[in-house]
């Protein structure tokens, strides 16, 4: 039985034995075929982890956006890693070639708003389980917002009256959160 203090690598052995008469045989220190046993007691780790959304702004997400956690592992895997994003099961696949993987999940209207959380779980081919990975190795983050902005009020500093083109009427529109105007010349009717 291997112990946690045993040396990693190819397992060495010796077999000493005697025949019934007590004559010692030649000590055996190698197999007679090409097999070997490798002892590995080191848990695998990730070497890089990042997160992004397929939203136009990859640090933001809304319902229907897909979250991708990209990660690289430092060892051969026993099986495909498993992952959760926002505590929901994510789809994990090799990204190009081992050791690169992606975990993907599409957000919906019942997922919790705020910073996206995830957990990656995997074991190396020797069965050593990694400590669950729950943070990125770069500064990436995604914030999930599933609530539409609410118009608080509209006001104008321009006095009431009749105006013509190209008169300017100053209008202030206030929402309950920051909004992005996506048209060059918005109109208010």
Coordinates of C-alpha atoms in Angstrom, one line a residue:
X1 CA 0.0 0.0 0.0
X2 CA 1.4 3.4 -1.0
X3 CA 1.6 6.1 1.6
X4 CA 1.4 9.9 1.3
X5 CA 5.1 10.2 2.1
X6 CA 6.2 7.7 -0.6
X7 CA 8.3 9.0 -3.5
X8 CA 6.3 9.8 -6.6
X9 CA 7.3 8.2 -9.9
X10 CA 7.9 4.7 -11.1
X11 CA 7.3 2.2 -8.3
X12 CA 10.4 0.1 -7.6
X13 CA 10.3 -3.3 -6.0
X14 CA 12.4 -6.2 -5.0
X15 CA 11.4 -9.9 -4.7
X16 CA 13.6 -12.2 -2.6
X17 CA 12.7 -15.8 -2.2
X18 CA 14.1 -19.3 -1.6
X19 CA 13.2 -22.7 -2.9
X20 CA 11.9 -25.4 -0.5
X21 CA 15.5 -26.5 0.2
X22 CA 16.4 -23.0 1.3
X23 CA 18.5 -22.0 -1.7
X24 CA 18.2 -18.3 -2.4
X25 CA 17.0 -17.3 -5.8
X26 CA 18.3 -14.3 -7.7
X27 CA 16.7 -11.1 -6.5
X28 CA 14.0 -9.8 -8.9
X29 CA 14.0 -6.0 -9.4
X30 CA 12.3 -5.6 -12.8
X31 CA 9.2 -6.9 -14.7
X32 CA 9.5 -9.3 -17.5
X33 CA 7.2 -7.2 -19.8
X34 CA 7.0 -3.5 -20.6
X35 CA 4.5 -2.6 -17.8
X36 CA 5.2 -0.1 -15.1
X37 CA 3.3 1.5 -12.2
X38 CA 3.6 5.2 -11.6
X39 CA 2.8 6.6 -8.2
X40 CA 1.2 10.0 -8.2
X41 CA 0.0 11.6 -5.0
X42 CA -0.1 15.3 -6.2
X43 CA -3.6 16.8 -6.9
X44 CA -4.0 18.5 -10.2
X45 CA -4.4 22.2 -10.5
X46 CA -5.4 24.8 -13.0
X47 CA -2.7 27.0 -14.6
X48 CA -5.2 29.6 -16.0
X49 CA -8.9 30.4 -15.4
X50 CA -10.9 33.2 -16.9
X51 CA -14.6 34.1 -17.3
X52 CA -16.5 36.0 -20.0
X53 CA -20.0 36.6 -21.3
X54 CA -21.0 36.6 -25.0
X55 CA -22.7 40.0 -24.3
X56 CA -21.3 42.9 -26.4
X57 CA -19.7 43.9 -23.1
X58 CA -18.0 40.7 -22.0
X59 CA -18.0 41.7 -18.3
X60 CA -21.8 42.1 -18.3
X61 CA -24.6 39.6 -18.8
X62 CA -28.4 39.5 -19.1
X63 CA -30.9 36.6 -19.4
X64 CA -30.1 34.6 -22.5
X65 CA -26.4 35.4 -22.5
X66 CA -23.9 32.5 -22.4
X67 CA -21.2 32.5 -19.7
X68 CA -17.9 30.8 -20.6
X69 CA -15.3 29.8 -18.0
X70 CA -12.0 28.9 -19.9
X71 CA -9.4 26.9 -17.9
X72 CA -6.2 25.0 -18.4
X73 CA -5.2 22.0 -16.2
X74 CA -1.7 20.8 -15.4
X75 CA -2.2 17.1 -15.7
X76 CA -4.0 14.4 -17.6
X77 CA -7.6 14.0 -16.5
X78 CA -9.3 10.8 -15.3
X79 CA -12.5 12.0 -17.0
X80 CA -13.9 15.3 -18.3
X81 CA -14.0 17.9 -15.6
X82 CA -17.4 18.9 -14.2
X83 CA -18.5 22.5 -13.5
X84 CA -21.3 24.7 -12.2
X85 CA -22.0 28.3 -13.1
X86 CA -24.5 30.2 -10.9
X87 CA -24.8 26.8 -9.1
X88 CA -26.3 25.2 -12.3
X89 CA -24.6 22.4 -14.2
X90 CA -22.5 23.7 -17.0
X91 CA -21.5 22.0 -20.2
X92 CA -17.7 21.2 -20.2
X93 CA -15.7 20.4 -23.3
X94 CA -12.1 20.3 -24.5
X95 CA -11.3 23.6 -26.0
X96 CA -9.1 22.8 -29.0
X97 CA -6.9 20.2 -27.3
X98 CA -6.1 18.9 -23.8
X99 CA -5.3 20.5 -21.4
X100 CA -7.6 23.4 -22.4
X101 CA -11.3 23.3 -21.4
X102 CA -14.4 25.5 -21.4
X103 CA -17.5 25.3 -19.1
X104 CA -20.6 27.0 -20.6
X105 CA -23.9 28.0 -19.2
X106 CA -26.8 30.2 -20.6
X107 CA -28.3 32.5 -18.0
X108 CA -32.0 32.6 -17.4
X109 CA -34.5 34.8 -15.6
X110 CA -34.3 32.7 -12.4
X111 CA -30.5 32.9 -11.9
X112 CA -29.2 35.1 -9.1
X113 CA -28.2 38.6 -10.1
X114 CA -24.7 39.9 -9.3
X115 CA -21.2 38.6 -9.8
X116 CA -21.2 35.2 -11.6
X117 CA -19.9 32.4 -9.5
X118 CA -18.6 29.1 -10.7
X119 CA -16.9 25.9 -9.4
X120 CA -14.6 23.5 -11.4
X121 CA -14.1 19.9 -10.2
X122 CA -11.7 17.4 -11.7
X123 CA -9.3 14.5 -10.9
X124 CA -6.1 13.5 -12.5
X125 CA -5.7 10.1 -14.2
X126 CA -4.4 8.6 -10.9
X127 CA -7.6 9.7 -9.2
X128 CA -6.2 12.6 -7.2
X129 CA -9.0 15.1 -6.8
X130 CA -8.3 18.8 -7.3
X131 CA -9.5 21.3 -4.8
X132 CA -12.6 22.9 -6.3
X133 CA -11.6 25.9 -8.4
X134 CA -13.8 28.9 -7.7
X135 CA -11.7 31.9 -8.8
X136 CA -10.0 33.3 -11.9
X137 CA -6.3 33.7 -12.4
X138 CA -6.7 37.0 -14.2
X139 CA -8.9 39.9 -13.3
X140 CA -11.9 38.8 -15.4
X141 CA -15.4 38.9 -13.9
X142 CA -19.0 39.0 -15.2
X143 CA -21.9 40.8 -13.6
X144 CA -25.4 39.4 -14.2
X145 CA -28.4 41.9 -14.4
X146 CA -31.7 40.4 -15.3
X147 CA -33.8 43.4 -14.2
X148 CA -34.9 45.9 -16.9
X149 CA -34.3 49.6 -16.0
X150 CA -37.3 51.6 -14.7
X151 CA -37.9 55.2 -15.8
X152 CA -38.0 57.4 -12.6
X153 CA -38.9 60.7 -14.1
X154 CA -38.5 63.1 -17.1
X155 CA -37.9 66.8 -16.7
X156 CA -36.9 69.8 -18.7
X157 CA -35.1 73.1 -17.9
X158 CA -36.6 74.7 -21.0
X159 CA -39.7 76.7 -20.3
X160 CA -43.0 75.7 -21.8
X161 CA -43.7 77.1 -25.2
X162 CA -43.7 76.5 -28.9
X163 CA -40.5 75.5 -30.6
X164 CA -39.3 74.9 -34.1
X165 CA -36.5 73.0 -35.7
X166 CA -33.5 73.7 -34.9
X167 CA -34.5 74.9 -31.4
X168 CA -32.9 73.0 -28.6
X169 CA -35.1 71.7 -25.8
X170 CA -33.1 70.3 -22.8
X171 CA -34.6 67.1 -21.4
X172 CA -33.4 65.0 -18.5
X173 CA -34.5 61.4 -18.3
X174 CA -33.6 59.5 -15.1
X175 CA -33.7 55.8 -14.6
X176 CA -33.2 53.7 -11.5
X177 CA -29.9 52.4 -12.8
X178 CA -27.2 53.4 -15.4
X179 CA -28.4 52.9 -19.0
X180 CA -26.7 53.0 -22.3
X181 CA -28.2 55.0 -25.2
X182 CA -27.6 52.9 -28.3
X183 CA -28.8 55.4 -31.0
X184 CA -26.9 58.5 -32.1
X185 CA -29.9 60.9 -32.0
X186 CA -32.6 59.7 -29.6
X187 CA -36.0 61.2 -29.9
X188 CA -38.6 61.8 -27.3
X189 CA -42.3 62.0 -28.4

